Amino acid sequence: MEEKKFDRNSIIGFLLIFMLLLGVMYFNKPSQKDIDAKAKIEAEKQKAATVAEKEAAITAVDTTAKDSLQLEKLKSSLGSFAYAATLPSAKPEIQTLENDLVKLTFSNKGGYIVGAEMKNFEAVSKGSGKLVKIIKDNNANLNIELKTQGNLVLNTKDLYFEPAVTKEGENQVLTMRLKAGAEQYLEYRYVLKPKEYMLDFSIRTQGLSNVLQTSNPLPLEWSMKTYRSEKSISYENRYTELVYEYENGKDDYLGQSSSDKQAKEVTYIAFKQHFFTSILLTDTPFKVAELKSDNLVKDTEKDTIFTKSFKATVPLAFKGGEVNYNMNWYYGPADYKILNKYEKNLDEVISLGWGIFGWINRWIFIPVYDFLSLFLSHGIAIIVFTILVRLVMSPVTYKSYLSQAKMKVLRPEILELNEKFKKDPMKKQQETMKLYNKAGVNPMAGCLPALMQIPVFYALFQFFPSAIELRQKSFLWAEDLSSFDAIFSWKQHIPVISSFYGNHISLFPILAAIAIFFYMKMTTGDQAMSAPPQEGMPDMSKIMRMMIYISPLMMMIFFNNNASGLSLYYFISNTITIGIMLVIKNYIINDEKIHARIQENKTKEKPKSKFQQKMQEMMEQAQEQQKQKNKTLEDKKKSLDDRKKK
């Protein structure tokens, strides 16, 4: 292999390149002037940095001084809670918790709920595009009055809470803390579960025993102005009320007029609108609650935004220098089925009636109607429901009509007894009772069936206005079965008419009034004929004839603003009753057969009951006493006449 050698030309080339590099380095060498200028620039930069550091230090000192001054100034008005005012959270911000049913918003200022939106319910009417908002635009307020050791009185609604949003499994948790120090605070804790309207809520304090005066309970004030959410504000306002439970299961309410009340051992307070409600529940009963309700609808033409104003003030007691209450909030529909499942007596918030009326609704009407509405539209379900109620009540109707028919047959004989013993009322009454006994007729038999129908009538009157299932459900011309079914309306306010009747004409009340008119036309004559005339009493036949026209008119006026579902029920109910009465009158009851049976009963020796025997004895004793009284009066009169003659 041939070796590679350096030749003379290569060596000369390297020498030239080396000399060229030396020349470049020599000619590019900086002058002394350039070196001095560069040194000056570096010195100025260093000086500027030093000045900046000094200024920053001075600024930091000034800021700390200002913060200290501000903190001291805040302490004079806020005490230890001045600490909360210096935190980054001390500014107007909102936090949100929501699930498929409800959206709740909370304010840093006050730490309470400032928005409660129902995701599945539209306001006023279907298709309005506006969701029902129980709370909005500062219509609700929650406040605790704090008294500090320095005798300051603070309101939590004016102070800023520090929020923290976390999750516990699927549950959303919002913690709001009003801080008096890093580990000293008043805490609101909210927990929203999936697919629930009920919100867990707790109030507790930590490390505030030396900050607050603990000798007296903390007064918690909850207030709300309820927004209108339905088509008729007057009808909605009728069912808007404050409901509360106290003393181990008792419940009561504040109604239509402005009023206030004090209750002890209160376990829940509900600000109920017609179909929606806000409820505060507590595991530890409030020792006493100051409750207040004000009616805000003075004029339905002007007062169209709010219905009522509610306020509740309750004490939060200290234990060991701290407060700790586990509670719940409910923001949602006033639905019997939803409220009843919590098993906290919340179903009493729904106006289903007291005593037997509520029992009929809870155990009969609600289950039956719920079953029908599973596979029928609500309008058809009401009709089928009405038919079932009337069929069940038809034996009562039959007994009532049969009693009227018997009394009608006996009327000529009763009139004869009245004429025969018109000067002896006691004897007339005695002979009338004998006639009833012989004929086997009970004059009270016609009243008892009518009394039996009253609980059903009243229960239904409470059931339909409380059925949220009917809200914004249409049938025929009625757009909303929970509100009036106007076929004609006007804006102009007409004195008296607009106040009592409204600015519209509803059709179902007119149909119901017509049905009542024909029903009363059929039955009033028989009732008048069956009612035995009583001396000194008004002529019932004339009163009943007047009621034929008065009752339908009252129905038409009163139900014009009511739920069309209720008017539909009464229209169908009275129509069916007319049909049942026609069948009973024409195919079941025969006046001639009744007369023959009564005459047959007269011939039979019928044993008297103990009650009848007692009544007869009392009447005989009264008759004997009357005779003795008359005889005494005659003797006195005769003695007086004899004296005058002498």
Short mmCIF file of C-alpha atoms in Angstrom, two decimals, residues 22 31 34 96 107 146 184 231 269 279 293 337 364 379 461 464 529 536 544 560:
data_model
loop_
_atom_site.label_atom_id
_atom_site.label_comp_id
_atom_site.label_asym_id
_atom_site.label_seq_id
_atom_site.Cartn_x
_atom_site.Cartn_y
_atom_site.Cartn_z
CA LEU A 22 -3.44 35.92 12.69
CA SER A 31 -9.86 49.25 20.95
CA ASP A 34 -14.68 50.00 22.94
CA THR A 96 -73.26 25.86 40.78
CA SER A 107 -73.33 33.25 46.09
CA LEU A 146 -73.64 37.03 64.67
CA GLN A 184 -61.90 29.36 62.65
CA LYS A 231 -101.55 31.19 34.41
CA ILE A 269 -90.93 24.79 57.43
CA ILE A 279 -88.74 23.22 52.47
CA SER A 293 -96.87 35.34 55.92
CA LYS A 337 -95.70 10.94 45.51
CA ILE A 364 -108.36 5.88 47.36
CA GLY A 379 -108.65 14.21 30.24
CA PHE A 461 -112.60 19.41 45.74
CA PHE A 464 -107.97 18.15 41.65
CA MET A 529 -143.04 16.85 47.82
CA GLY A 536 -143.78 28.15 61.59
CA MET A 544 -135.78 24.82 46.44
CA ASN A 560 -114.62 30.24 36.18
#
